[in-house]
Coordinates of C-alpha atoms in Angstrom, one line a residue:
Chain A
M33 CA 20.6 -134.5 -12.5
E34 CA 24.4 -134.0 -13.8
E35 CA 22.7 -132.7 -17.4
I36 CA 21.0 -130.0 -16.0
R37 CA 24.8 -128.6 -14.6
P38 CA 25.9 -127.4 -17.5
Q39 CA 22.5 -125.8 -18.1
I40 CA 22.9 -124.1 -15.1
V41 CA 26.2 -122.4 -15.6
K42 CA 25.1 -121.5 -18.9
I43 CA 22.3 -119.3 -17.3
L44 CA 24.7 -118.0 -14.6
D45 CA 27.2 -117.3 -17.3
R46 CA 24.9 -114.5 -18.7
Y47 CA 25.3 -112.4 -15.7
I48 CA 28.8 -112.8 -14.6
F49 CA 31.1 -110.0 -16.3
D50 CA 34.7 -111.6 -15.7
K51 CA 34.5 -115.0 -17.2
K52 CA 37.4 -116.2 -15.5
I53 CA 36.3 -116.0 -12.2
W54 CA 34.9 -119.6 -12.9
N55 CA 38.4 -120.9 -12.7
A56 CA 38.7 -119.5 -9.5
A57 CA 35.4 -120.3 -8.2
P58 CA 35.0 -123.4 -5.4
E59 CA 32.8 -126.2 -6.5
N60 CA 29.8 -125.1 -5.3
P61 CA 30.2 -121.2 -5.6
N62 CA 27.8 -118.7 -3.5
I63 CA 26.4 -117.0 -6.4
I64 CA 27.1 -113.7 -5.1
L65 CA 30.2 -113.9 -2.9
D66 CA 32.3 -116.5 -5.3
L67 CA 30.5 -115.6 -8.9
K68 CA 30.4 -111.7 -8.2
I69 CA 27.0 -111.9 -9.7
N70 CA 24.9 -108.7 -9.0
S71 CA 22.3 -109.0 -6.2
A72 CA 19.6 -107.4 -8.7
R73 CA 20.4 -110.4 -11.4
I74 CA 19.5 -112.9 -8.8
V75 CA 16.0 -112.4 -9.8
D76 CA 16.8 -112.4 -13.5
I77 CA 18.1 -115.9 -12.9
V78 CA 15.4 -117.4 -11.2
I79 CA 13.3 -116.0 -13.9
D80 CA 15.7 -117.8 -16.6
I81 CA 15.6 -121.2 -14.6
E82 CA 11.8 -121.1 -14.4
E83 CA 11.6 -120.5 -18.0
Q84 CA 14.2 -123.4 -19.1
F85 CA 13.0 -125.6 -16.1
G86 CA 9.4 -124.9 -16.4
I87 CA 9.0 -124.9 -12.7
E88 CA 8.1 -121.9 -10.3
V89 CA 10.3 -120.3 -7.5
D90 CA 8.4 -119.2 -4.6
N91 CA 10.1 -116.8 -1.8
K92 CA 10.5 -119.7 0.7
T93 CA 12.5 -121.5 -2.1
L94 CA 14.4 -118.2 -3.3
E95 CA 15.4 -117.8 0.4
R96 CA 17.2 -121.1 0.0
I97 CA 19.0 -120.1 -3.1
K98 CA 22.9 -119.0 -2.2
T99 CA 24.9 -121.5 -3.8
F100 CA 25.4 -123.5 -7.3
N101 CA 24.3 -126.7 -5.7
D102 CA 20.9 -125.0 -4.2
I103 CA 19.7 -124.5 -7.6
I104 CA 20.6 -128.1 -8.4
T105 CA 18.6 -129.2 -5.1
V106 CA 15.7 -126.8 -6.0
I107 CA 15.4 -128.0 -9.8
S108 CA 15.4 -131.7 -8.6
E109 CA 12.6 -131.1 -5.9
K110 CA 10.6 -129.1 -8.4
K111 CA 11.1 -131.8 -11.3
G112 CA 10.1 -134.5 -8.7
K113 CA 13.9 -136.1 -9.3
Chain B
M181 CA 23.2 -102.5 19.0
H182 CA 21.8 -100.1 16.2
F183 CA 22.4 -101.3 12.5
I184 CA 23.0 -99.0 9.4
S185 CA 23.2 -100.3 5.5
N186 CA 23.2 -98.2 2.4
D187 CA 22.8 -99.5 -1.5
I188 CA 23.1 -97.7 -4.6
I189 CA 22.0 -98.5 -8.1
S190 CA 22.7 -97.5 -11.2
L191 CA 19.9 -96.2 -13.4
S192 CA 22.2 -96.1 -16.9
D193 CA 23.1 -100.0 -16.5
T194 CA 21.3 -101.8 -19.2
E195 CA 20.8 -104.6 -17.3
N196 CA 19.3 -103.1 -14.5
Q197 CA 16.9 -101.1 -17.3
K198 CA 16.1 -104.4 -18.7
S199 CA 15.0 -105.8 -15.5
F200 CA 13.2 -102.9 -14.0
S201 CA 11.2 -102.7 -17.1
N202 CA 10.0 -106.6 -16.9
E203 CA 6.8 -106.8 -15.7
R204 CA 7.5 -110.6 -14.6
Y205 CA 10.7 -109.0 -12.8
L206 CA 8.7 -106.3 -11.2
R207 CA 6.0 -109.0 -9.7
K208 CA 9.1 -111.2 -8.4
I209 CA 10.5 -108.2 -6.3
L210 CA 7.3 -105.9 -5.2
T211 CA 4.6 -107.0 -3.0
E212 CA 1.3 -107.0 -4.5
K213 CA 0.6 -103.8 -2.9
E214 CA 3.9 -102.4 -4.1
F215 CA 3.1 -103.3 -7.6
M216 CA -0.2 -101.8 -7.6
T217 CA 1.5 -98.2 -6.5
V218 CA 4.1 -98.7 -9.3
R219 CA 1.0 -99.3 -11.7
Q220 CA -0.9 -96.2 -10.2
N221 CA 2.3 -93.8 -10.3
T222 CA 3.2 -93.4 -13.7
S223 CA 5.1 -90.2 -12.7
S224 CA 7.3 -91.6 -10.9
P225 CA 9.1 -94.1 -13.1
H226 CA 12.0 -94.8 -10.6
L227 CA 9.7 -96.1 -7.8
P228 CA 10.7 -100.0 -8.7
Y229 CA 14.2 -98.7 -8.0
V230 CA 13.4 -96.9 -4.8
Y231 CA 11.5 -100.3 -3.7
W232 CA 14.6 -102.4 -4.7
T233 CA 17.0 -100.4 -3.1
C234 CA 15.4 -100.0 -0.1
K235 CA 14.3 -104.1 0.3
E236 CA 18.0 -104.6 -0.1
C237 CA 19.2 -102.1 2.9
A238 CA 16.7 -104.3 4.7
Y239 CA 18.3 -107.6 3.7
K240 CA 21.4 -106.1 4.7
I241 CA 20.2 -105.4 8.2
A242 CA 18.6 -108.7 8.4
M243 CA 22.0 -110.5 7.8
K244 CA 23.8 -108.3 10.5
K245 CA 20.9 -109.5 12.7
G246 CA 21.5 -113.0 11.9
F247 CA 19.4 -113.8 9.1
E248 CA 21.1 -116.2 6.7
K249 CA 18.7 -116.8 4.5
N250 CA 19.1 -115.3 0.7
F251 CA 17.4 -112.2 -0.3
A252 CA 13.5 -112.6 -1.1
P253 CA 12.4 -109.3 -2.1
Q254 CA 8.5 -109.7 -1.2
C255 CA 9.5 -110.7 1.9
Y256 CA 10.2 -107.1 2.8
E257 CA 7.6 -104.8 2.7
V258 CA 8.1 -101.2 2.3
E259 CA 6.0 -98.1 3.2
I260 CA 6.9 -94.7 2.0
S261 CA 5.9 -92.5 4.3
C262 CA 7.2 -88.8 2.6
H263 CA 8.0 -88.1 -0.8
E264 CA 10.0 -84.6 -1.4
E265 CA 10.7 -83.5 -4.7
S266 CA 11.8 -80.1 -5.6
N267 CA 14.6 -78.7 -8.4
T268 CA 17.1 -80.0 -6.2
N269 CA 15.7 -82.8 -4.4
N270 CA 14.4 -86.0 -5.1
I271 CA 13.7 -88.1 -1.5
F272 CA 11.8 -91.0 -0.3
T273 CA 11.6 -91.6 3.2
G274 CA 9.7 -94.8 5.1
T275 CA 9.9 -98.1 6.6
V276 CA 10.7 -101.4 5.3
L277 CA 9.2 -104.1 7.4
F278 CA 10.4 -107.7 7.5
N279 CA 10.3 -110.7 10.1
E280 CA 8.5 -108.0 12.2
T281 CA 11.6 -105.8 12.5
N282 CA 11.2 -102.2 11.1
V283 CA 13.9 -100.6 9.5
F284 CA 13.7 -96.8 8.5
F285 CA 15.0 -95.6 5.2
K286 CA 15.9 -92.9 3.3
T287 CA 16.5 -93.1 -0.8
E288 CA 17.5 -90.2 -3.1
I289 CA 17.1 -90.0 -6.7
F290 CA 20.0 -88.9 -8.9
P291 CA 19.6 -88.5 -12.9
E292 CA 22.2 -91.6 -13.1
H293 CA 21.7 -93.4 -9.9
I294 CA 19.6 -94.0 -6.7
S295 CA 21.3 -94.1 -3.4
S296 CA 19.4 -95.3 -0.3
V297 CA 20.6 -95.7 3.5
A298 CA 18.6 -97.6 6.4
S299 CA 18.9 -97.9 10.0
T300 CA 17.0 -99.9 12.5
V301 CA 16.8 -96.3 14.5
K302 CA 15.6 -93.4 12.8
K303 CA 17.7 -90.9 14.0
E304 CA 20.8 -92.4 12.5
I305 CA 19.3 -91.8 9.4
L306 CA 20.5 -88.0 9.9
R307 CA 23.6 -89.0 12.0
M308 CA 25.5 -91.2 9.8
V309 CA 28.1 -90.3 7.1
H310 CA 27.2 -91.5 3.7
F311 CA 29.1 -90.8 0.6
V312 CA 28.6 -91.8 -3.4
G313 CA 31.5 -91.8 -5.7
T314 CA 32.2 -93.1 -8.9
T315 CA 34.7 -95.0 -10.4
T316 CA 35.6 -97.4 -13.3
G317 CA 38.0 -100.1 -14.0
T318 CA 38.7 -103.1 -12.0
D319 CA 40.0 -101.5 -9.0
Q320 CA 36.9 -100.2 -7.5
K321 CA 36.9 -101.9 -4.5
K322 CA 39.9 -101.0 -3.6
V323 CA 39.1 -97.4 -4.1
M324 CA 36.2 -97.8 -2.0
R325 CA 37.9 -99.3 0.7
T326 CA 40.9 -96.5 0.5
H327 CA 37.8 -93.8 0.5
I328 CA 36.1 -95.5 3.4
I329 CA 39.3 -95.4 5.7
E330 CA 40.3 -91.9 4.7
S331 CA 37.0 -90.9 5.9
L332 CA 36.7 -92.9 9.2
S333 CA 40.3 -91.1 10.2
S334 CA 39.0 -87.9 9.0
Y335 CA 35.8 -88.3 11.1
F336 CA 37.3 -90.6 14.3
K337 CA 40.5 -88.2 14.1
K338 CA 42.2 -91.3 13.9
E339 CA 45.7 -92.4 11.8
E340 CA 44.3 -94.5 8.8
S341 CA 46.8 -97.3 9.9
E342 CA 44.7 -98.1 12.9
F343 CA 41.6 -99.1 10.8
D344 CA 41.4 -102.3 8.8
I345 CA 38.2 -103.4 6.8
C346 CA 37.1 -107.0 7.2
K347 CA 34.1 -109.2 6.0
T348 CA 32.5 -112.0 7.7
E349 CA 32.3 -115.1 6.0
N350 CA 28.7 -114.2 4.5
G351 CA 30.3 -111.2 3.0
I352 CA 29.2 -108.7 5.8
P353 CA 32.2 -105.8 6.1
Y354 CA 32.4 -104.4 9.5
V355 CA 35.3 -102.4 10.8
V356 CA 38.6 -102.7 13.2
I357 CA 40.1 -100.0 15.2
K358 CA 43.3 -100.4 17.2
N359 CA 42.3 -100.6 20.8
C360 CA 38.7 -99.8 20.2
I361 CA 36.2 -102.3 21.2
N362 CA 32.9 -100.3 20.0
V363 CA 33.3 -99.5 16.5
P364 CA 30.8 -97.9 13.9
D365 CA 28.6 -100.1 11.9
I366 CA 29.5 -99.8 8.0
S367 CA 27.8 -100.6 4.9
F368 CA 28.9 -100.8 1.5
S369 CA 27.5 -100.8 -2.1
H370 CA 28.1 -101.0 -5.5
D371 CA 26.8 -101.1 -9.3
G372 CA 28.4 -100.1 -12.5
D373 CA 30.8 -97.4 -12.0
Y374 CA 29.2 -96.0 -8.6
F375 CA 30.3 -97.0 -5.0
A376 CA 29.0 -96.2 -2.1
Y377 CA 29.4 -96.5 1.9
A378 CA 27.9 -95.6 5.1
F379 CA 28.9 -95.5 8.7
S380 CA 27.5 -95.0 11.5
T381 CA 28.8 -91.9 13.9
N382 CA 28.8 -93.4 17.5
N383 CA 31.3 -92.4 19.9
L384 CA 34.2 -94.8 19.7
S385 CA 35.6 -96.5 23.0

């Protein structure tokens, strides 16, 4: 699922105020704590992911999404890959 | 232990305006009952924001109680018990239920922002110290930290140097006070140019 990484970066980047934050972020950044994305934007991110990848993210799945890799895992599971 | 929390949301932030007017967004953050309440109360356009800040407050308390998962707003059910609206006030109060825990909240609506405070104990809503300020630029967190330490120092009549504000690895703020074991619970929030904090006023020991 490496091909989806740049797509996720592009989605998250829309909600990052200071783009330089990627330089300081760890390899698997926490979306709120490391990327400093406003918590209100997490729902926007989830909607963008649903639209981009044709999946549905329910509440149980949303509770699992804290980091970049969590997003990859969720998409992989939902796409059956 | 009694927990408190706060949240603030800017009404002039264009991203917020876009999100909170998007039905798909609202359907993701509101329960069915809350969504219907919003639909039926078109004279209260700020209701979605009220629901959001209460849920955020409840989530912050959930994290303090050890909840480690991400915030799923629909899992937090808001029950508004009172709405007082006058020329000078626009205040909602009620409870948020999550994981069989009830949290009490008070939300105030101002022209440019909405601010909520919450606690696991109802009387703490009136007793806690709560402040909302504005600042621009990249030093917002520094300004907020300085402000809260000044406020803690003033309230508890101790030197500012005796206070330190730390965060857990989950980003939960807490205060350290020299020679004190029982310290007040604190909470921060910021959105756009706004910052807000709250702390409980239990006696130090």
